[in-house]
XYZ file of C-alpha atoms in Angstrom:
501
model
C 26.456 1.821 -5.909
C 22.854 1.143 -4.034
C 23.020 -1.895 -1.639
C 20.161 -3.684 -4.313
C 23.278 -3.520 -6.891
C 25.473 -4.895 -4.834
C 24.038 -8.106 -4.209
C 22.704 -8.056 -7.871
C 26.532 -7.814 -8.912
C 27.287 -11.038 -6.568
C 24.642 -12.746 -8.359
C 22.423 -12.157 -4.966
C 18.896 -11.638 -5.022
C 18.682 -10.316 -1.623
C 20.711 -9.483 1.648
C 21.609 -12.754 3.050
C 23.374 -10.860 6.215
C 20.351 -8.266 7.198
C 19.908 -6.555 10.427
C 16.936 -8.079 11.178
C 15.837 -11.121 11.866
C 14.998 -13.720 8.882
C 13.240 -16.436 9.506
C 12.768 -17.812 6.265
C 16.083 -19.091 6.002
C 16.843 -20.489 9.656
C 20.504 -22.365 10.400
C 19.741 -25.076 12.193
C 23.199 -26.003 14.695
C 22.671 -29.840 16.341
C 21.818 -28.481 19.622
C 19.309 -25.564 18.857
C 17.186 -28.522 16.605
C 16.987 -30.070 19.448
C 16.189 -27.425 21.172
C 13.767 -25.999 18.697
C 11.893 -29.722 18.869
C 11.608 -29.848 22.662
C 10.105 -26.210 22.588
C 7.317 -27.291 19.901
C 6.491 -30.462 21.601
C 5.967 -28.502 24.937
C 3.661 -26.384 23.414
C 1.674 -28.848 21.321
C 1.847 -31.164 24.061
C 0.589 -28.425 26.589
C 3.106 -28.461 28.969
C 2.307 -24.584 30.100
C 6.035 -22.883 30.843
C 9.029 -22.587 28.668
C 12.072 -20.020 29.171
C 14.450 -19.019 26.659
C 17.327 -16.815 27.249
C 20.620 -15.764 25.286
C 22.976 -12.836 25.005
C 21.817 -9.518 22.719
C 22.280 -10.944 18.714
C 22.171 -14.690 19.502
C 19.120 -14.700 17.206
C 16.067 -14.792 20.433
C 13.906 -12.809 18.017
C 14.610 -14.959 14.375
C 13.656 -18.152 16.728
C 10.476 -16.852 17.712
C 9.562 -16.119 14.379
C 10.376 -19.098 13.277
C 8.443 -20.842 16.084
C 5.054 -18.971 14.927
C 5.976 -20.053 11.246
C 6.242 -23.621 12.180
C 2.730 -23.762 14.200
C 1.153 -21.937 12.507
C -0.078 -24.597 10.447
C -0.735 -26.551 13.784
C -3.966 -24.935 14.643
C -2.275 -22.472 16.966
C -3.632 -19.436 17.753
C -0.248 -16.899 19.141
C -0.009 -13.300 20.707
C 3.046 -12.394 20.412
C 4.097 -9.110 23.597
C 7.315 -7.036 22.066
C 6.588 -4.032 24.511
C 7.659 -5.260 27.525
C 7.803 -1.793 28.996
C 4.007 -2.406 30.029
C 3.452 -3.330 33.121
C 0.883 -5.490 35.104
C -2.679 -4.307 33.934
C -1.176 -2.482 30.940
C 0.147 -5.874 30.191
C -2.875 -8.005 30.356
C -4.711 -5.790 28.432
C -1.950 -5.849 25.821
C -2.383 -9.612 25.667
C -6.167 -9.429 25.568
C -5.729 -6.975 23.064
C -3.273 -9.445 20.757
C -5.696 -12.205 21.027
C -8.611 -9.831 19.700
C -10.438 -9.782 23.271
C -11.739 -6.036 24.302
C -10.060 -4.398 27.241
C -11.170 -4.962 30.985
C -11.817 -2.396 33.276
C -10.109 -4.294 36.118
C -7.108 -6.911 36.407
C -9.435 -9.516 38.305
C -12.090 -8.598 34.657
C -9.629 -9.312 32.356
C -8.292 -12.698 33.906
C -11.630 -13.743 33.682
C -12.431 -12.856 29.611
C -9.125 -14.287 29.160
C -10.183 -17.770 30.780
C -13.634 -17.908 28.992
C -11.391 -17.565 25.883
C -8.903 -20.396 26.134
C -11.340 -22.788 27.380
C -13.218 -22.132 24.346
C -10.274 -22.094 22.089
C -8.933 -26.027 24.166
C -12.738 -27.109 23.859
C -12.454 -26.300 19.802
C -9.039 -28.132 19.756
C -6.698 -25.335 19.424
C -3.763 -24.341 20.902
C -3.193 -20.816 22.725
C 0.726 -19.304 23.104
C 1.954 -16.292 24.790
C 5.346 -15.057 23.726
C 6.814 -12.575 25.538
C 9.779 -11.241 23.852
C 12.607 -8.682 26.060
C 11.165 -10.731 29.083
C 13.991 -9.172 31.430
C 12.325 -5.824 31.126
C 9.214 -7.261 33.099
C 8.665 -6.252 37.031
C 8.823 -8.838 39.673
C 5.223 -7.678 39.838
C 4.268 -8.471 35.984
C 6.014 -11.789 36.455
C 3.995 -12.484 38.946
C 0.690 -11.949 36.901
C 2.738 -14.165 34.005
C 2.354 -17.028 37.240
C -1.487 -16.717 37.696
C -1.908 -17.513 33.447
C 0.490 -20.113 33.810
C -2.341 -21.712 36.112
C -4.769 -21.540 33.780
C -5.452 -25.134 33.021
C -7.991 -28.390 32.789
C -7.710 -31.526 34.545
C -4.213 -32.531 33.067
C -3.336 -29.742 30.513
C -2.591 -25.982 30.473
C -4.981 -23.605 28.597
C -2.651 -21.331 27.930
C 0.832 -22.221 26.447
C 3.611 -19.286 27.917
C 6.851 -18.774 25.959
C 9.267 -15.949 27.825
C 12.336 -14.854 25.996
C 14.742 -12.527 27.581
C 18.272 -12.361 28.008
C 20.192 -13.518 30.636
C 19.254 -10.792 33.230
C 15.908 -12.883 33.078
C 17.064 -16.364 34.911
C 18.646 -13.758 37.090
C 15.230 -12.396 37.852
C 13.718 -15.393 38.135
C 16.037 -16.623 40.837
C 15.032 -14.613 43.398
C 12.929 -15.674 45.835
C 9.807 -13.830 45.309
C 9.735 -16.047 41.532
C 10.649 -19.158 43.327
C 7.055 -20.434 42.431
C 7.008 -18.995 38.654
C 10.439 -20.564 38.395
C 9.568 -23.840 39.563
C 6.479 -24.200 36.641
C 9.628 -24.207 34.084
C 8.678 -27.122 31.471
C 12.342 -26.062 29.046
C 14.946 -23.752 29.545
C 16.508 -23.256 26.135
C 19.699 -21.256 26.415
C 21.286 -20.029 22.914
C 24.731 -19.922 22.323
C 26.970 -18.548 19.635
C 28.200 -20.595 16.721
C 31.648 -22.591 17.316
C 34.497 -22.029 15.080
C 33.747 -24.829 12.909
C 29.986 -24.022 12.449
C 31.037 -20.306 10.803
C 31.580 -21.998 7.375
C 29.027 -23.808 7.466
C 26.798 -20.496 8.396
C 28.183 -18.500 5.195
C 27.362 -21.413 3.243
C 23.826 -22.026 4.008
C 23.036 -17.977 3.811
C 24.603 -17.017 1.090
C 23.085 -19.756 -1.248
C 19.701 -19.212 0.148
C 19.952 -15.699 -0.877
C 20.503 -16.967 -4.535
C 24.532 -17.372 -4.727
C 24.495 -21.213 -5.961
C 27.795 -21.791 -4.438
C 29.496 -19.210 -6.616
C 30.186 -17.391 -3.185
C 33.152 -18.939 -0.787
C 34.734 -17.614 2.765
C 38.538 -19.256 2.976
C 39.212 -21.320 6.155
C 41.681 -18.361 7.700
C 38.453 -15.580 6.678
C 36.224 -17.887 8.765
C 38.831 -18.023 11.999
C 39.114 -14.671 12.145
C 35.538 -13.869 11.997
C 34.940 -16.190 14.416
C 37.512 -14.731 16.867
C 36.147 -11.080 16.680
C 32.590 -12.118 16.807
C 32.509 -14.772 19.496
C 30.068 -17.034 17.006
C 27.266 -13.707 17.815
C 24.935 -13.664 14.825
C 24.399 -10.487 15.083
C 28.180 -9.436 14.751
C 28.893 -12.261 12.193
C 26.086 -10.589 10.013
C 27.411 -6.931 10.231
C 30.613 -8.160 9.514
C 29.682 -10.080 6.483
C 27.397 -7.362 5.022
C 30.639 -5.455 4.941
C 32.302 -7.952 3.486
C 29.894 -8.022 0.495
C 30.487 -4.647 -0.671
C 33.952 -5.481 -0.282
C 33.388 -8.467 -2.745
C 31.379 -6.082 -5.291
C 33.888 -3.489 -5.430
C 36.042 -6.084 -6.793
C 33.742 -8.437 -8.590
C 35.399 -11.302 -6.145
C 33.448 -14.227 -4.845
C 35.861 -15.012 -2.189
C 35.619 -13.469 1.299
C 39.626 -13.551 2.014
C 40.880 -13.335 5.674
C 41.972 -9.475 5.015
C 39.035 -8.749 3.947
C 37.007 -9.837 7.003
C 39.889 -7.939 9.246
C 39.196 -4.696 7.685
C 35.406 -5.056 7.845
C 35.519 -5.813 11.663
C 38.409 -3.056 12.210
C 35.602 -0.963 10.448
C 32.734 -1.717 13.247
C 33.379 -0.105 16.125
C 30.369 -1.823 17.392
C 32.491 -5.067 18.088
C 34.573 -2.879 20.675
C 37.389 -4.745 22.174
C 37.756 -7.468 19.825
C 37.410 -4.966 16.323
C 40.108 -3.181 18.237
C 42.191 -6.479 18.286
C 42.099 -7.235 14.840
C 42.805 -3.887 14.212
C 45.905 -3.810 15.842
C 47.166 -7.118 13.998
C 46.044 -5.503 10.902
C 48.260 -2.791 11.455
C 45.350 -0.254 12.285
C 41.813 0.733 10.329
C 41.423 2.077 6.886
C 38.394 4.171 8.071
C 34.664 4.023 6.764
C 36.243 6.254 3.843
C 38.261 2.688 2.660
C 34.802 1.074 1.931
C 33.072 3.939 0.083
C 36.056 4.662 -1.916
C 35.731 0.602 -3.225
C 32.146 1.207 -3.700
C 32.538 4.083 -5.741
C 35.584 2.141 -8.006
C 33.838 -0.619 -8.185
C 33.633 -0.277 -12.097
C 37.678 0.691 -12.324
C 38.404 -1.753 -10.489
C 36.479 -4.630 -12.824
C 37.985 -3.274 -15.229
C 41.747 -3.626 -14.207
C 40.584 -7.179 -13.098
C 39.125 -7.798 -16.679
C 42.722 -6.749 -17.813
C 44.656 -8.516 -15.634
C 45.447 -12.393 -16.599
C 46.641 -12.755 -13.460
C 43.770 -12.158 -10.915
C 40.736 -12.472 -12.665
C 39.813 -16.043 -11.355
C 41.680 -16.819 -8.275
C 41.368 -15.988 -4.360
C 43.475 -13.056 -3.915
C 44.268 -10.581 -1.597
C 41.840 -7.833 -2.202
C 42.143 -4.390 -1.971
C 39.727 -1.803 -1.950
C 40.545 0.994 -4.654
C 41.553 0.802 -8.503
C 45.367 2.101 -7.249
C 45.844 -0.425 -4.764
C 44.848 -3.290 -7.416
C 47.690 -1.725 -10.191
C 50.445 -1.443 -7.746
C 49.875 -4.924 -6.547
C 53.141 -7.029 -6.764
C 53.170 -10.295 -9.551
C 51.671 -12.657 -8.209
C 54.090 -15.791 -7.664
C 53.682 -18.357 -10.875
C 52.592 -21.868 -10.319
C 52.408 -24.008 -12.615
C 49.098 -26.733 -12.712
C 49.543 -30.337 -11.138
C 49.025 -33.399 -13.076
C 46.594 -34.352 -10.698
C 44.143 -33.667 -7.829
C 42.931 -30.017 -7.170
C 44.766 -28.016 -9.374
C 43.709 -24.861 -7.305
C 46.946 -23.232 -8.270
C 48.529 -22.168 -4.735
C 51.899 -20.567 -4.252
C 53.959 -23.116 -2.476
C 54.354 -20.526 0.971
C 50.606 -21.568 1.653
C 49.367 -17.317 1.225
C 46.103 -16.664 -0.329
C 47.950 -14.100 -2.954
C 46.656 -15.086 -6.521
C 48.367 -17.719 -8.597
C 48.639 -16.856 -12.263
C 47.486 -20.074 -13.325
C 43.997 -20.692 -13.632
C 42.983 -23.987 -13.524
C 39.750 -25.815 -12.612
C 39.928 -29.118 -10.070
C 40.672 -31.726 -12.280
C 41.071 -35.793 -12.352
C 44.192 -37.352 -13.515
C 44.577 -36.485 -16.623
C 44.753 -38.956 -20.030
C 45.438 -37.828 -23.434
C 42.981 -38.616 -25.877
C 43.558 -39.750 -29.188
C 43.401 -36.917 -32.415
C 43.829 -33.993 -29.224
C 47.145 -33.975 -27.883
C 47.538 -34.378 -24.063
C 48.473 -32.085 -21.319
C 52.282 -32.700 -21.288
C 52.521 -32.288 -24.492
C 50.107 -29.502 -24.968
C 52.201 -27.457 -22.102
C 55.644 -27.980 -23.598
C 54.451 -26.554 -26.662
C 52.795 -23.355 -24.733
C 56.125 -23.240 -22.954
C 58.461 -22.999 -25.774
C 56.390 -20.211 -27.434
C 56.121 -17.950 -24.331
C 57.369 -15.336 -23.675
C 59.376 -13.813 -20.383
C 56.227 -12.601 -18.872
C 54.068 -15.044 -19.940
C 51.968 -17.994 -18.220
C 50.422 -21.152 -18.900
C 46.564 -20.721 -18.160
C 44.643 -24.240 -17.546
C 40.765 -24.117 -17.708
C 37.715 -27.150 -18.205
C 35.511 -25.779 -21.098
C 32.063 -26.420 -21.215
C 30.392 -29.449 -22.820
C 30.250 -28.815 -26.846
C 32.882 -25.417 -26.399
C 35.607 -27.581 -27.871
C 35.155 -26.810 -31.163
C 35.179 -22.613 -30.838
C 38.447 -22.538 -29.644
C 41.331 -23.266 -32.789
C 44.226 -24.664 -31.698
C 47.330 -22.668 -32.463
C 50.995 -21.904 -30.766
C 49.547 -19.670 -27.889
C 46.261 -22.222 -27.503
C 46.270 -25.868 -27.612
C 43.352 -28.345 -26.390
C 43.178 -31.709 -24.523
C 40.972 -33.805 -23.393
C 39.929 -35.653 -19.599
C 37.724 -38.515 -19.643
C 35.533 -37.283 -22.019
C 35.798 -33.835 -20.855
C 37.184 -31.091 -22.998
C 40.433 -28.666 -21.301
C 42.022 -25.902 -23.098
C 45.595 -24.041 -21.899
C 46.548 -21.018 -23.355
C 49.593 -18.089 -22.731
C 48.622 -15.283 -20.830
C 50.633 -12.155 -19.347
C 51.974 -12.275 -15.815
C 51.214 -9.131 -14.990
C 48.887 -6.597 -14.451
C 48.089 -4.190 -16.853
C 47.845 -0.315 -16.182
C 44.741 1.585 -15.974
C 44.469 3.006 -19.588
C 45.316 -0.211 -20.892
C 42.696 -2.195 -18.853
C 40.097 1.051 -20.132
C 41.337 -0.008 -23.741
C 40.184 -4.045 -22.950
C 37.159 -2.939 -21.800
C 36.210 -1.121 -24.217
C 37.218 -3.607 -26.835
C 34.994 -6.196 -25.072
C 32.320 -3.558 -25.061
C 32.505 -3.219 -28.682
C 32.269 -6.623 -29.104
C 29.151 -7.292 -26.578
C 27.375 -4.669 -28.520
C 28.655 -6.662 -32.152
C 26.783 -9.839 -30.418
C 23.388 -7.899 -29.545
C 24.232 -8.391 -26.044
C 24.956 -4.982 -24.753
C 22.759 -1.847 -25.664
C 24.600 0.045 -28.821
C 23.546 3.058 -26.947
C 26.114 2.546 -23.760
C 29.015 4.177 -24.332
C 32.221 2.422 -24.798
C 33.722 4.257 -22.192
C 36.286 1.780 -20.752
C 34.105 1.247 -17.515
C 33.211 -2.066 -16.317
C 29.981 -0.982 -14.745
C 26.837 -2.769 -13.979
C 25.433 -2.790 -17.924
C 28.711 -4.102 -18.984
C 28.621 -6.792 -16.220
C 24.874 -7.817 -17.163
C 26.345 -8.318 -21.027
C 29.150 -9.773 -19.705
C 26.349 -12.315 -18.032
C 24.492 -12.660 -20.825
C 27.554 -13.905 -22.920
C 28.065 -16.180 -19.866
C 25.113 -17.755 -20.455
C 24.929 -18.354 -23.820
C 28.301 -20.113 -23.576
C 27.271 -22.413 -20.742
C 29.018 -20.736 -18.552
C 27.945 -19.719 -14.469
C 26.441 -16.167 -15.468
C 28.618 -14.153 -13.136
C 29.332 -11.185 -14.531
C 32.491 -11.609 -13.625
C 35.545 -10.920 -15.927
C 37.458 -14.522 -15.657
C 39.994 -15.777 -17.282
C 37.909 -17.978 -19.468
C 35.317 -15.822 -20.298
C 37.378 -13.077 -21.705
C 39.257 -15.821 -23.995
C 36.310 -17.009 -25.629
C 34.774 -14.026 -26.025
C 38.252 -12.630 -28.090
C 37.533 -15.580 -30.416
C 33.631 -15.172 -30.958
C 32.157 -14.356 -33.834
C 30.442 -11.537 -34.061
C 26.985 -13.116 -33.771
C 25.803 -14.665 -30.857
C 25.487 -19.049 -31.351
């Protein structure tokens, strides 16, 4: 499975965690917007000196980028220093060199081309910024030359506008007495923090959906704690952790990051040292980078013991990263839907394991007249069920009513104009061979529709050209095209006709 199929199988259409920094989609916390403001006033305003410092993967390097983005537009002319291993003249001439000036044969030389330069660029109404990025690496000595731009200026304004970003060695640096002048010319000190606990929702949120997810992706409260506790609110951990997480979610066609799922992806980074270690040891120790490849490589199986299974296909469960895990997985406790309010079907000791019934949140419900109502629609499911066998609950889309025939095992209702369907469904989880058997069956019939190439094989694998038909189906039906093998889905595709409507 590549890392471009993975998100494709989330319904992604890119990385929303990457190593590197993204600027495109920025998360804005209260206090870095106003932070972010007071840094672009100061440099439109020509104030001359602003410092920003943070720990390593607080995001220093996204915020730049998204600094340059944003005046950019602003008639502001940047040079941007990212090898901060140059020193003194090296280092002038690297700036010279960024704002497309010639090199100088002398320090005293190139202070002077640089001048001409940003009083031409102030006379034509521009603005000229220096970022420095990995500031902390600079000598005292380069520091010092940072000082003598920094005076650069007209009667009331400086010519040159100096952004240094470092981490926190920097104000450390700047302390000492030999900077005591430099320091003093500070306009802002920005200092980034990591998110709080309540901001890591929030974060997953906003990324995810950028990246394409449409809120069909979800981290549960506990999921969110946890990551928060091993990463300290550190972007940079929170985003290795997540990626993780994803091909966690793909190996099991899940949307929801559960709380052992994050634990195993941090016990998994040994980057995260002490606090990976931690979790570990609640976890009851690491499954090893071999845990995650296995799931990637059973990704397919493992859809299509989900497909079979009435029982975890479309609620937050405990997931587990290969096909065997997933069949020996106890029965999930029953629940039976609420008359009203969220009917997110939880078992009553408050544990994310996955309720057999499926229903969608829901309004009080009132039966309508010629469609009998949910009472009465549930006592009939009930007295034809069998031992192992469920009430399912599920909203159908608008104008789906009238696909689905009522019968003992299926009855419809109605809410307020909206149309709900309940139907039996087993309680547990099927074996391997017989999931291979459902798949194949819905293979067979994806092909029947046009929907799936009649040159696949109907080999019983829920793999990615399945999943696309699967999709495709969704779609047509008005339903979110996940791919997914839900509850739902699967029912309406096992009373389709054989063409497509």
């Amino acid at each position: 499975m590549t890392a471009n199929s993975i998100y494709a199988t989330l319904g992604l259409s890119r990385n929303p965690f990457p190593p590197t920094p993204d600027a495109g989609s920025y998360f804005f916390t209260p206090r870095l917007e106003e932070d972010f403001a007071e840094i672009v006033h100061c440099i439109e305003a020509r104030k001359g000196f602003v410092l920003l410092t943070g720990e390593v993967g607080l995001g220093k390097s996204t915020l730049v980028r998204r600094l340059l983005d944003t005046l950019s537009g602003k008639n502001c002319h940047s040079a941007l220093i990212l090898n901060t291993f140059l020193q003194d003249s090296a280092l002038l001439s690297a700036i010279q060199s960024d704002f497309g000036l010639p090199p100088s044969d002398s320090v005293e030389q190139g202070l002077a081309r640089l001048t001409e330069f940003l009083i031409a660029r102030h006379q034509a109404g521009e603005i000229s910024l220096l970022v420095i990025d990995d500031a902390q690496n600079l000598s005292v000595e380069s520091l010092e030359l940072v000082r003598l731009l920094c005076n650069l200026e007209t009667g009331q304004e400086k010519l040159l506008q100096i952004l240094l970003v470092g981490q926190p060695e920097l104000e450390e640096t700047l302390a000492t007495p030999e900077l005591r002048q430099l320091k003093s010319r500070i306009i802002k000190h920005a200092r980034l923090s990591g998110l709080q606990k309540d901001e890591v929702t929030r974060y997953f949120d906003f990324r995810v959906n950028a990246a394409g997810a449409e809120g069909r992706l979800s981290i549960e409260p506990a999921a969110a704690d946890v990551l928060h506790r091993a990463t300290q609110g550190n972007l940079r951990r929170i985003h290795l952790v997540l990626d993780r997480c994803l091909y966690g979610l793909a190996s099991t066609r899940a949307s929801v990051v559960t709380e052992s799922l994050v634990q195993r992806a941090v016990a998994d980074l040994p980057a995260l040292g002490d606090e990976a270690a931690a979790i570990a040891k609640v976890t009851g120790g690491t499954r090893g980078r071999k845990a995650w490849v296995l799931a990637g490589l059973l990704a397919g199986t493992t859809a299509t013991v989900a497909l079979a299974s009435w029982g975890l296909a479309t609620q937050p469960s405990e997931h587990v990263a290969s096909a065997a895990a997933v069949v020996a997985a106890p029965t999930p406790e029953v629940v039976r839907p609420t008359v009203s309010g969220a009917a997110s079907a939880v078992p009553p000791n408050g544990s994310s394991a996955a309720a057999v019934v499926a229903a969608a949140p829901a309004p009080k419900l009132q039966p309508s007249a010629g469609v009998s109502g949910r009472e009465a629609c549930e006592s009939q499911l009930k007295a034809a069920a069998a031992a192992d066998e469920v009430v399912h609950v599920y909203r159908l889309p608008d104008g789906m009513g009238d696909t689905l025939k009522p019968s003992t095992r299926l009855c419809r209702f109605n809410v307020d104009k909206e149309s709900w369907v309940a139907w039996l469904g087993r309680n547990n989880t099927r074996n391997i061979e017989a999931a291979e058997q459902v798949t194949r069956k819905v293979q067979a019939k994806l092909k029947s529709m046009g929907l799936l190439d009649k040159r696949e094989p109907d080999d019983g694998f829920f793999g990615s050209k399945t999943g696309e038909a699967f999709a495709r189906f969704q779609l047509q039906q008005g339903l979110p095209p996940t791919g997914k093998p839900d509850e739902l889905t699967f029912l309406i595709l096992e009373h389709q006709d054989a063409s497509p409507r």
